[in-house]
Coordinates of C-alpha atoms in Angstrom, one line a residue:
X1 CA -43.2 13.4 67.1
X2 CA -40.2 14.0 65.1
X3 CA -37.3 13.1 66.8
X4 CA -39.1 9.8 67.6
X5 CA -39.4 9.1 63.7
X6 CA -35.4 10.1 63.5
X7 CA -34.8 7.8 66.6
X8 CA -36.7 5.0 65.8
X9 CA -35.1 5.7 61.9
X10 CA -31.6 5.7 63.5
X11 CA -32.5 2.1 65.4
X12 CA -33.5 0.2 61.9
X13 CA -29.9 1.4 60.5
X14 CA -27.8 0.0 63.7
X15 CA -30.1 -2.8 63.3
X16 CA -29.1 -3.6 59.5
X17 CA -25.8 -2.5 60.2
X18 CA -24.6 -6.1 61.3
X19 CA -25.5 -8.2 58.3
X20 CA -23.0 -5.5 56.4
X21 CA -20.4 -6.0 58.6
X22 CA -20.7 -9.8 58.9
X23 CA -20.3 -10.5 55.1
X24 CA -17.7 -8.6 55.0
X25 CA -15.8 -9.5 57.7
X26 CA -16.0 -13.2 56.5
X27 CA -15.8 -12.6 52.6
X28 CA -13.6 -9.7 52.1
X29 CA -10.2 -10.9 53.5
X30 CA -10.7 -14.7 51.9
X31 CA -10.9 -12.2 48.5
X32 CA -7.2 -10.9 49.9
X33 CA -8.7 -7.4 50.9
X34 CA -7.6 -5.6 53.8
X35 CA -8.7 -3.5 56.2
X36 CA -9.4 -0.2 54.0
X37 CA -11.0 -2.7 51.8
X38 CA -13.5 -3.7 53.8
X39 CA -14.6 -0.4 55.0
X40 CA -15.0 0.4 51.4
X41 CA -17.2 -3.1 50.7
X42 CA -19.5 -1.6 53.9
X43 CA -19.6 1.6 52.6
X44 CA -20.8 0.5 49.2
X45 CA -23.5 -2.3 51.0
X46 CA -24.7 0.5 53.2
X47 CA -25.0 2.8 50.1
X48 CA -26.9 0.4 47.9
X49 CA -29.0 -0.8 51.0
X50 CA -30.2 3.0 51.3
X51 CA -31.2 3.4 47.6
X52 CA -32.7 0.1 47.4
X53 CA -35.1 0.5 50.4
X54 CA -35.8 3.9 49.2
X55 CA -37.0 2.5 45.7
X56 CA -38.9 -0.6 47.1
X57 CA -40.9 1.6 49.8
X58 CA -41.8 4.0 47.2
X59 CA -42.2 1.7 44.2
X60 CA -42.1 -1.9 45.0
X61 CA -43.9 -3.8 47.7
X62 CA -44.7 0.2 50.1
X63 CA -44.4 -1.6 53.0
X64 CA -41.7 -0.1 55.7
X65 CA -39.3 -3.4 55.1
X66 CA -35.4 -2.4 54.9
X67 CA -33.7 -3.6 52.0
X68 CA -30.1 -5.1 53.2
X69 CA -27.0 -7.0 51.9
X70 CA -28.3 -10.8 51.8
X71 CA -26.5 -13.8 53.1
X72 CA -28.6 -15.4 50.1
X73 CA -25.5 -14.5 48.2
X74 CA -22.9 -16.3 49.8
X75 CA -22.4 -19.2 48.6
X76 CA -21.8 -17.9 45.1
X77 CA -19.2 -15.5 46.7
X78 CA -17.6 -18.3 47.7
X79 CA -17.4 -20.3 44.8
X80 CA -16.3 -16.6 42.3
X81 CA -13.2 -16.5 45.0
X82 CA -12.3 -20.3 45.3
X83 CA -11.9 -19.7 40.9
X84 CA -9.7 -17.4 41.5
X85 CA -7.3 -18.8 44.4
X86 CA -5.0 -20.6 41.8
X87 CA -4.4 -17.8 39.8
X88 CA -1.2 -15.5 39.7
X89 CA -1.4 -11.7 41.1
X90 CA 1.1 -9.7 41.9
X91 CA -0.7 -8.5 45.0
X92 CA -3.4 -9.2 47.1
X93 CA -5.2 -6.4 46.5
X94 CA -5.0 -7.2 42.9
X95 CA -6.6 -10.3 43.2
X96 CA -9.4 -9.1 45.3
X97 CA -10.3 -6.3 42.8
X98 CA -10.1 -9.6 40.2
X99 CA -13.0 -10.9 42.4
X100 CA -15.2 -8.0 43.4
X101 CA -14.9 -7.7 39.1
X102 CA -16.3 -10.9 39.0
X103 CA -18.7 -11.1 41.0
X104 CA -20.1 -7.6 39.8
X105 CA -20.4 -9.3 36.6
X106 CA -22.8 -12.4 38.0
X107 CA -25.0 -10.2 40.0
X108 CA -25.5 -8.0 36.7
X109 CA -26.2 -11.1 34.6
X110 CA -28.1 -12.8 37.1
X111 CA -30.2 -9.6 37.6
X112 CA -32.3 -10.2 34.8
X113 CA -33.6 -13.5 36.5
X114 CA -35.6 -11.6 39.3
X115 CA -36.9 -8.4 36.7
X116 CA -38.2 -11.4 34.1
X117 CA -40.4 -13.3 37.1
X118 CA -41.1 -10.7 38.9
X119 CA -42.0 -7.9 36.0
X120 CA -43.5 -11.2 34.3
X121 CA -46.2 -11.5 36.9
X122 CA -44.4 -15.4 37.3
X123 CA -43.7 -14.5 41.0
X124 CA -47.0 -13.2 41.9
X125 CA -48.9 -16.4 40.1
X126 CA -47.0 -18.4 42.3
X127 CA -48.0 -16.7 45.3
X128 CA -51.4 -17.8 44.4
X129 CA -51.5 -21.0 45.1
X130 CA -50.1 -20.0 49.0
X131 CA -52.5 -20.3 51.4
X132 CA -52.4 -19.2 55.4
X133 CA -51.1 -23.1 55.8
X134 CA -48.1 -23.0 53.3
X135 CA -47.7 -19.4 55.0
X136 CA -46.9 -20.4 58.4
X137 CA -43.6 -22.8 57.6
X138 CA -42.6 -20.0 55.1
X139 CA -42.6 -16.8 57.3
X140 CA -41.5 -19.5 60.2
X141 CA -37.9 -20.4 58.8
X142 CA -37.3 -17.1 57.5
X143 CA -36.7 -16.2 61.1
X144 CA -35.9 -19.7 62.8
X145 CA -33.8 -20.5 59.5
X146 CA -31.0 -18.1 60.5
X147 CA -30.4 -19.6 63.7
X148 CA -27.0 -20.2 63.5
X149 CA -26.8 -16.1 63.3
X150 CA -28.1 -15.6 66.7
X151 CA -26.4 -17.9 70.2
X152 CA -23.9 -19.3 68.0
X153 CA -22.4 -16.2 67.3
X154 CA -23.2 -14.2 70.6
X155 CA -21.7 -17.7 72.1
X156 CA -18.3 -16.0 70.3
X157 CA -18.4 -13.4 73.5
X158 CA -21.1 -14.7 76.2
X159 CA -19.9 -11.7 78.4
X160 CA -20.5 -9.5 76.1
X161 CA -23.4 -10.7 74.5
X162 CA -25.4 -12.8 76.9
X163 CA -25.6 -9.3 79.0
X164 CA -27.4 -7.4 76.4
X165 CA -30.0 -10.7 75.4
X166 CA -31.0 -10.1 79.0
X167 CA -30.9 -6.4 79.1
X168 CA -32.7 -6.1 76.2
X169 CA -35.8 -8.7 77.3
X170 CA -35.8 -7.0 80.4
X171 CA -36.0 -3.4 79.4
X172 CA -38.3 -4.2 76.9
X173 CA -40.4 -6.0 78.4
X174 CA -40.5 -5.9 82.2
X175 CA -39.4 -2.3 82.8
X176 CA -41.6 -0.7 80.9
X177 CA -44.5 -1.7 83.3
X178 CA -43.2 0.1 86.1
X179 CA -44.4 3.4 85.7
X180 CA -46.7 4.8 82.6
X181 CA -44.2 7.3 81.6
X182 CA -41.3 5.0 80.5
X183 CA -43.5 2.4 78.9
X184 CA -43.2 4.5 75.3
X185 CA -39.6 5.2 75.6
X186 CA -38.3 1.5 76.5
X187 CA -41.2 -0.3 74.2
X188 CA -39.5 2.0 71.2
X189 CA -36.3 2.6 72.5
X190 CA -34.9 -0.4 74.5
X191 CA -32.7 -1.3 71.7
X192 CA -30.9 1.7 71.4
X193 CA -30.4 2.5 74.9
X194 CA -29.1 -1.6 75.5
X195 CA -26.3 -1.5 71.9
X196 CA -24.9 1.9 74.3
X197 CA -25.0 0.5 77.5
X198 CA -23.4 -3.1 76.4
X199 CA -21.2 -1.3 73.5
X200 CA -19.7 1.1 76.5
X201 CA -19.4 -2.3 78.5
X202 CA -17.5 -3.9 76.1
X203 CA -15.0 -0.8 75.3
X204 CA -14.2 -0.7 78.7
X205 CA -13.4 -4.2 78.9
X206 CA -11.1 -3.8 76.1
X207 CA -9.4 -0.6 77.5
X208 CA -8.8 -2.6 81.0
X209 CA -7.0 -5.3 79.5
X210 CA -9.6 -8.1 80.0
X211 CA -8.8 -9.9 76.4
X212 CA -4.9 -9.1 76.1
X213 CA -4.4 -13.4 76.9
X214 CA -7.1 -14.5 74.8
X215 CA -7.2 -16.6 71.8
X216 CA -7.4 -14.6 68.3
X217 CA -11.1 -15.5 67.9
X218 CA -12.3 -14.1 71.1
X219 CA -10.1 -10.8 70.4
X220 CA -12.4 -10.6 67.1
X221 CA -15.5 -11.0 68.6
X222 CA -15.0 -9.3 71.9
X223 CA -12.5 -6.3 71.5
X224 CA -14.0 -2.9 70.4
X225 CA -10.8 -2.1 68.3
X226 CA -10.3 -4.9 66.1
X227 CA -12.7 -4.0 63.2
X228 CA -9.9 -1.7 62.2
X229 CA -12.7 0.6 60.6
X230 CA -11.8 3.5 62.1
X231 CA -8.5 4.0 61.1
X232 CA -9.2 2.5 57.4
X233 CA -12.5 4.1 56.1
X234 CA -11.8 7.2 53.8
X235 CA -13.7 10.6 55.5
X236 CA -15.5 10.6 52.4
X237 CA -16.0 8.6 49.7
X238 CA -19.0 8.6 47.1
X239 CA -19.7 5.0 45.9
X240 CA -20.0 5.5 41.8
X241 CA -20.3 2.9 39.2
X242 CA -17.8 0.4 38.6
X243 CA -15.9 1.5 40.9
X244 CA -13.6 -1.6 41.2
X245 CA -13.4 -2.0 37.0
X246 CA -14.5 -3.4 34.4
X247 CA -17.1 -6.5 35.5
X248 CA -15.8 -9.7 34.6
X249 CA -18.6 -12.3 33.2
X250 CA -18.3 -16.0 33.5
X251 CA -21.1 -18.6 33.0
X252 CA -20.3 -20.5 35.7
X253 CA -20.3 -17.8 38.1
X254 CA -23.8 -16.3 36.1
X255 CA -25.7 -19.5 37.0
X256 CA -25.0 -19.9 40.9
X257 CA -25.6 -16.2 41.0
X258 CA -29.1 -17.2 39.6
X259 CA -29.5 -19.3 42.1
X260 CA -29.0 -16.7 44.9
X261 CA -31.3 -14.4 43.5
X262 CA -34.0 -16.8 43.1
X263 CA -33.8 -18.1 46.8
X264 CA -33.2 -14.3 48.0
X265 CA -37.1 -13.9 46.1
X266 CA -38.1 -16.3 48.3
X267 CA -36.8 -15.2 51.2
X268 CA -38.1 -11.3 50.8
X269 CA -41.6 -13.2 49.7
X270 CA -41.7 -14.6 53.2
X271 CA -40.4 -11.2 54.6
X272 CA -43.0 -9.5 52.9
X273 CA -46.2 -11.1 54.7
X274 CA -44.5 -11.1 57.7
X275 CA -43.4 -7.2 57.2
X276 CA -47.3 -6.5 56.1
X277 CA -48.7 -8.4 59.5
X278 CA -46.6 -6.8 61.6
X279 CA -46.8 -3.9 60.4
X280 CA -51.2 -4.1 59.9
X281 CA -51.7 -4.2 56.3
X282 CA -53.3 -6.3 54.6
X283 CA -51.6 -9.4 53.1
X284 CA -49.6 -8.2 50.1
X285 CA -51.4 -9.0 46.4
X286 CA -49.7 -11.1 43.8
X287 CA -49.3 -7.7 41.7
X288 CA -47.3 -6.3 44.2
X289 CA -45.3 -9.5 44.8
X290 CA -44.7 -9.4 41.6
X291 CA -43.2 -5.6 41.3
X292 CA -41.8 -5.9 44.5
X293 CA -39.1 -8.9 43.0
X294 CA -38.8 -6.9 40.0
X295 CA -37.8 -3.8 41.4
X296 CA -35.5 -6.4 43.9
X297 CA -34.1 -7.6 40.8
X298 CA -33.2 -3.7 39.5
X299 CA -31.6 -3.1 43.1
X300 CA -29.8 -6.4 42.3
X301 CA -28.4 -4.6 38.7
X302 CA -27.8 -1.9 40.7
X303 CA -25.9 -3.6 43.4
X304 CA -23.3 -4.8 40.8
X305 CA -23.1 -1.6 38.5
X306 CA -22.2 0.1 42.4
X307 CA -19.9 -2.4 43.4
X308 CA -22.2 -4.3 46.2
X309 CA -20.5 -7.7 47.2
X310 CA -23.6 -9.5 47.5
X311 CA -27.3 -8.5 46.4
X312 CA -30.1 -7.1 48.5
X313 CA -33.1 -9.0 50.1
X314 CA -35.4 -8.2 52.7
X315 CA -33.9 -7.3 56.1
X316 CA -35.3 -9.9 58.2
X317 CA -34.1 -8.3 61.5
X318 CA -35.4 -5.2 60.1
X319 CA -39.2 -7.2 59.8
X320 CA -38.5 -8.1 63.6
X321 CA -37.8 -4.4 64.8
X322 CA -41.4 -3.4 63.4
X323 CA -42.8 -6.1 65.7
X324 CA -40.2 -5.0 68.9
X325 CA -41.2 -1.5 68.8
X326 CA -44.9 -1.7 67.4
X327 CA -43.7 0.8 65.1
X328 CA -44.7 0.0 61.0
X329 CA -44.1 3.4 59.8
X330 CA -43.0 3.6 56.4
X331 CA -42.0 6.9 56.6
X332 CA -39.2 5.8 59.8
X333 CA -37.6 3.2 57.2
X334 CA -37.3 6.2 54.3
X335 CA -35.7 8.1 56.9
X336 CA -33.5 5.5 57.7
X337 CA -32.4 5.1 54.3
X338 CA -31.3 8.5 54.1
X339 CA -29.0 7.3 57.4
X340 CA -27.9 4.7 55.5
X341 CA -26.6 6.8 52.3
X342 CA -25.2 9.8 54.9
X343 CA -23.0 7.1 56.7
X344 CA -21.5 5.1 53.5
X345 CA -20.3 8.6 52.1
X346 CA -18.8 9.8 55.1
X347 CA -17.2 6.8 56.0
X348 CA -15.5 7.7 59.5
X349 CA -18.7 8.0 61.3
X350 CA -20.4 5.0 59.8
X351 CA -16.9 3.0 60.8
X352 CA -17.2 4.2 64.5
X353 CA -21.3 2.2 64.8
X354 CA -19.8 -0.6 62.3
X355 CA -17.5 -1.0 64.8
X356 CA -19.9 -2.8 67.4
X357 CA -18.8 -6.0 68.4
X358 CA -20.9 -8.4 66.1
X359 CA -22.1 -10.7 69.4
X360 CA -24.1 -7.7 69.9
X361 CA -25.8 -7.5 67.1
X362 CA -26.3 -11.6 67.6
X363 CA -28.0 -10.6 70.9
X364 CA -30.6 -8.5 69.1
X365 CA -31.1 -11.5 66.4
X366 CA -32.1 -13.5 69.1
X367 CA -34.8 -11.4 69.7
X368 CA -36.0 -10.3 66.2
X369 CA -35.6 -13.7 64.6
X370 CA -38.1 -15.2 66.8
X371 CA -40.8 -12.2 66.7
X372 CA -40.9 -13.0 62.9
X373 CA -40.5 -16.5 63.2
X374 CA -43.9 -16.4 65.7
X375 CA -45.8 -14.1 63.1
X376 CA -45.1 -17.3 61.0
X377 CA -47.0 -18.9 63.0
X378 CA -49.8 -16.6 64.0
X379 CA -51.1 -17.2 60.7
X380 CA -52.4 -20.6 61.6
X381 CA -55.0 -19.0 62.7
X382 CA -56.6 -18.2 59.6
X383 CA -56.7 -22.2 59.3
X384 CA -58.0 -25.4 60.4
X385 CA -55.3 -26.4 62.9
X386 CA -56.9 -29.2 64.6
X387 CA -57.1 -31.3 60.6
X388 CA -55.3 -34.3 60.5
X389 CA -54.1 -33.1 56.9
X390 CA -52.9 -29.3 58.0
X391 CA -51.0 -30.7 60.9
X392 CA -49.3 -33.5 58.2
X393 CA -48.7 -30.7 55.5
X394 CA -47.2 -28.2 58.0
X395 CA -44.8 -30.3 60.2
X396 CA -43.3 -31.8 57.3
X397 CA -42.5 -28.3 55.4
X398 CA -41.4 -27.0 59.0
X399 CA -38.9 -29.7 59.4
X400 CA -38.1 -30.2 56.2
X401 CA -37.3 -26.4 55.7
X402 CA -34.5 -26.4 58.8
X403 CA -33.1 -30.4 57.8
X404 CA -33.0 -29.7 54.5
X405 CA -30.9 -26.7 54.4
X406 CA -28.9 -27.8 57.1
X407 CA -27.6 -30.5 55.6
X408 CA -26.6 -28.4 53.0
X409 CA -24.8 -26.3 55.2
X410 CA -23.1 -29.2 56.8
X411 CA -21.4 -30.8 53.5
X412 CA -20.5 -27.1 52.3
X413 CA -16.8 -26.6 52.0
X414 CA -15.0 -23.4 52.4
X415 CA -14.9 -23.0 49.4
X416 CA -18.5 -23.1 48.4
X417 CA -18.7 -26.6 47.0
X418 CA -22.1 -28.4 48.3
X419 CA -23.3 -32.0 48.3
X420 CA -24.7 -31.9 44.6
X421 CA -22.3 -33.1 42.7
X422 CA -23.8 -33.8 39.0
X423 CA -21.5 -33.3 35.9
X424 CA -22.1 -30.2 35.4
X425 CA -20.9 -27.9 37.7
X426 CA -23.2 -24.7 37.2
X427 CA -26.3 -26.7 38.2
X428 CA -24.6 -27.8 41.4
X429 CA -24.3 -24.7 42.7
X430 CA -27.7 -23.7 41.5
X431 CA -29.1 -26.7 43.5
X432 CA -26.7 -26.3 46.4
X433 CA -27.8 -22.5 46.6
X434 CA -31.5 -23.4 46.6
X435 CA -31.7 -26.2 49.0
X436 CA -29.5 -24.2 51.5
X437 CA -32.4 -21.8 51.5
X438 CA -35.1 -22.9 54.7
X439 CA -37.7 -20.3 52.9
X440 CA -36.8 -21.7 49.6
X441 CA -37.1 -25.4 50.6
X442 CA -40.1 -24.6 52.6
X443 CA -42.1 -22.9 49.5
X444 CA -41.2 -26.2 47.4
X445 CA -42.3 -28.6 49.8
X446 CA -45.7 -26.5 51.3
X447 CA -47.1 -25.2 48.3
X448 CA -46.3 -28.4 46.7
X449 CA -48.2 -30.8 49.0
X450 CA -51.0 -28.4 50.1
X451 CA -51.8 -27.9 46.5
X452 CA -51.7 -31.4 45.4
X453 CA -53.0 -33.6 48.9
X454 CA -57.0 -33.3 49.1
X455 CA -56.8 -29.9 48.4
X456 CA -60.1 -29.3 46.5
X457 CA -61.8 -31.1 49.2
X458 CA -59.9 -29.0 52.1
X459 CA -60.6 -25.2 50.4
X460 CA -61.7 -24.1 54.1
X461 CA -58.8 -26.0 56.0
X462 CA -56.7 -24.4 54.0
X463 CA -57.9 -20.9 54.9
X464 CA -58.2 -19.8 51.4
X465 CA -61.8 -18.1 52.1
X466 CA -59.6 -15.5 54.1
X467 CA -56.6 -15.3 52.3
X468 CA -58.0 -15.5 48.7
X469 CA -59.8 -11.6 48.6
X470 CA -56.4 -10.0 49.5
X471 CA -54.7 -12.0 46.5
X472 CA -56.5 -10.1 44.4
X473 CA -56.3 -6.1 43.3
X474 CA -59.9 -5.2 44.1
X475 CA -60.5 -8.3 46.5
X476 CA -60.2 -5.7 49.3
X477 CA -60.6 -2.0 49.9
X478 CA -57.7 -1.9 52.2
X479 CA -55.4 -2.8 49.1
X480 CA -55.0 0.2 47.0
X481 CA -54.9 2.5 50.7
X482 CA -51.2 0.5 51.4
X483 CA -50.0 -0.6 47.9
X484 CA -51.1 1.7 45.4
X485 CA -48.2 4.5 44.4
X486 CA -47.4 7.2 46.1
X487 CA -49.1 10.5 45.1
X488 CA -50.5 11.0 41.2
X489 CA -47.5 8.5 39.8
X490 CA -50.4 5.5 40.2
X491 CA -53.0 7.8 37.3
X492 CA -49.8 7.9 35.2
X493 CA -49.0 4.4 35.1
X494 CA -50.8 1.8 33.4
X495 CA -52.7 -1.0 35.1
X496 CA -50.8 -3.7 33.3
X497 CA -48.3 -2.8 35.2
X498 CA -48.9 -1.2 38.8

């Protein structure tokens, strides 16, 4: 029915709404931004979010994944605006222009890295040597390796958002079994109807006084008026090219930008399977892998011709949502894009939704997170997993791909600096970028060992006998019905590159 598309539509923007407003509540005022600042870094996030998931369901992978600002990106953020913190400006605002110039000037640069691999076909040859083994710790950490984005953060307001983890479980899952009428409703709509009920919750806990003797952190995290978006965000304002200058290109800031985009490929790889399972296509093709990064890397030009702080990746919590409401339409995430666009130009009413408290949106993370970070595992199914050798292969990249990273994390400084520390200073961040990655560090270490231990020997262990046919672009039927392009563009456009 059509208002369920627009409402289910409406429920993947809210969703991707908090990775916006998390990166730039952290990055923008370290830059020396301000409040109308950071309702303008939103509004140009949101924009780009809405083009770029536009273009990749139409042209790039056509699954219905939302294409959102990546944390994949931060580190290099961080290191562009630690450059920058011994320099003279006459203002603030001045130097965080400086910044956003900068860092508009790496993600162009670094752009080309994901059109070459991914328009190459290097991307989609890689994916070839994946099995269902190396796919269950890949699709695994790409939900379990944002952990720190989900307790930790709702922990920031447990009265706020420990109330709507249980609210939403509940509705969603025990409610709905009461009578047959409200089943459809709560299985699609228990989100939406919990971010209200908690959201009014929380406003009137502000209004009431409950956080007026609280430390600053908790007034952050709890307070519905303290995202200052309201009264900062222009009415409208149409995001346009170069909007904060001229770019500013530096090597150094290039190559850990490279880095970013390479581990944001393998995050939206992992995405991807995980989007098509959930969502009851077949497993994606190395072709479409392939034009899927390629077009990610042209959202990723895009991104910094627009003035995006950080490039676009898969929305991971997006990928959960299609799980939640059993919904894989791709038609409900083009419609959400157009939400998307609508709220970054008129920037008032996309302020009043960004200004959700953020443990909130950690409370939903719980849930989504895990529903992709089980579809990881589902796919053990397709393998042996009582071998000796699978349960070796996949326990190490599992572990491995959460200790890894975390260590990374650990021995990061605020300003970006990580534990690699070479003589030269652009491939530190490159390999401080990567190995803070869980999808990136589990592709190395899975593919790597299930390709190399026994693996001629172990060709039905592996589950390649299933997985093999959809690799291909005539290995199944099914393919062309969910990749091919949309309409008559696929007759116009040459094999060698579809």
């Amino acid at each position: 029915m059509p208002y369920q598309t627009v409402l289910l539509a409406f429920q993947h923007y809210i969703v991707m709404l908090g990775t916006a407003v998390m990166i730039a509540t952290v990055l923008v005022p370290r830059m020396g931004g301000g409040h109308g600042d950071k309702a303008r870094v939103i509004q140009s996030m949101l924009f780009m979010s809405g083009i770029n998931t536009l273009l990749q369901t139409l042209f790039g992978s056509r699954l219905p994944t939302v294409m959102g600002p990546s944390f994949a990106y931060f580190i290099s953020v961080l290191l562009a605006i630690n450059d920058f913190n011994d320099s003279n400006f006459t203002t603030e605002h001045e130097r965080f222009t400086h910044i956003m110039r900068a860092v508009q000037g790496s993600l162009i640069v670094s752009s080309i890295l994901n059109i070459i691999i991914g328009y190459g076909k290097a991307w989609g040859n890689l994916t070839r040597f994946f099995s269902p083994l190396v796919l269950v710790p890949v699709v695994c950490v790409v939900g379990l390796g944002l952990f720190a984005r989900g307790f930790p953060q709702l922990g920031n307001c447990v009265e706020i958002g420990l109330p709507m983890l249980i609210l939403l479980v509940i509705s969603q899952q025990y409610l709905q079994h009461i009578h047959p009428k409200t089943r459809p409703i709560l299985e699609r709509f228990a989100l939406l109807l919990c971010v209200g009920i908690i959201w009014a919750f929380a406003a009137i806990l502000t209004v009431a006084g409950a956080y007026k003797n609280v430390r600053d952190q908790t007034k952050m995290s709890c307070r519905t008026d303290r995202s200052f978006l309201m009264s900062s965000a222009p009415w409208i304002k149409i995001p346009y090219p170069f909007q904060w200058g001229t770019p500013i290109f530096r090597a150094s800031h290039v190559f850990g930008m490279m880095g970013a985009a390479l581990v944001s490929s393998a995050e939206s790889t992992g995405a991807f399977y995980a989007a098509a399972r959930l969502a009851g296509a077949t497993p994606p093709p190395s072709h479409v892998v392939s034009r899927s990064i390629g077009l990610q890397g042209i959202g990723q030009l895009l991104d910094g011709i627009f003035g995006s702080l950080v490039g676009s990746a898969v929305s991971v919590e997006n990928v959960g949502l299609l799980g939640l409401t059993r919904v894989g339409s791709r038609r409900v995430v083009e419609i959400s894009s157009g939400f998307m666009i609508f709220f970054s130009i008129f920037g008032k009413f996309g302020a009043f939704f960004a200004s959700i408290p953020l443990p909130i949106f950690a409370a939903i993370y719980c849930v989504l997170y895990a529903i992709v970070a089980a579809t990881g595992i589902s796919f053990i199914q397709f393998a042996n997993p009582n071998s000796m050798r699978n349960i070796y292969i996949l326990g190490l990249s599992l572990f491995l791909g959460i200790s890894i990273p975390q260590y990374f994390v650990m021995n990061t400084d605020m300003a970006g600096h990580g534990p690699a520390k070479t003589g030269a200073g652009w491939f530190n961040n490159i390999l401080n970028t990567i190995f803070s990655s869980p999808p990136t560090v589990a592709i190395i270490v899975g593919t790597l060992l299930d390709n190399t231990l026994e693996a001629g020997h172990a060709r039905d262990e592996r589950g390649l006998p299933w997985l093999v046919p959809f690799q291909r672009r005539k290995g199944d039927s099914r393919n062309e019905e969910f990749y091919n392009y949309p309409l008559i563009i696929n007759d116009y456009i040459p094999t060698r590159f579809l």
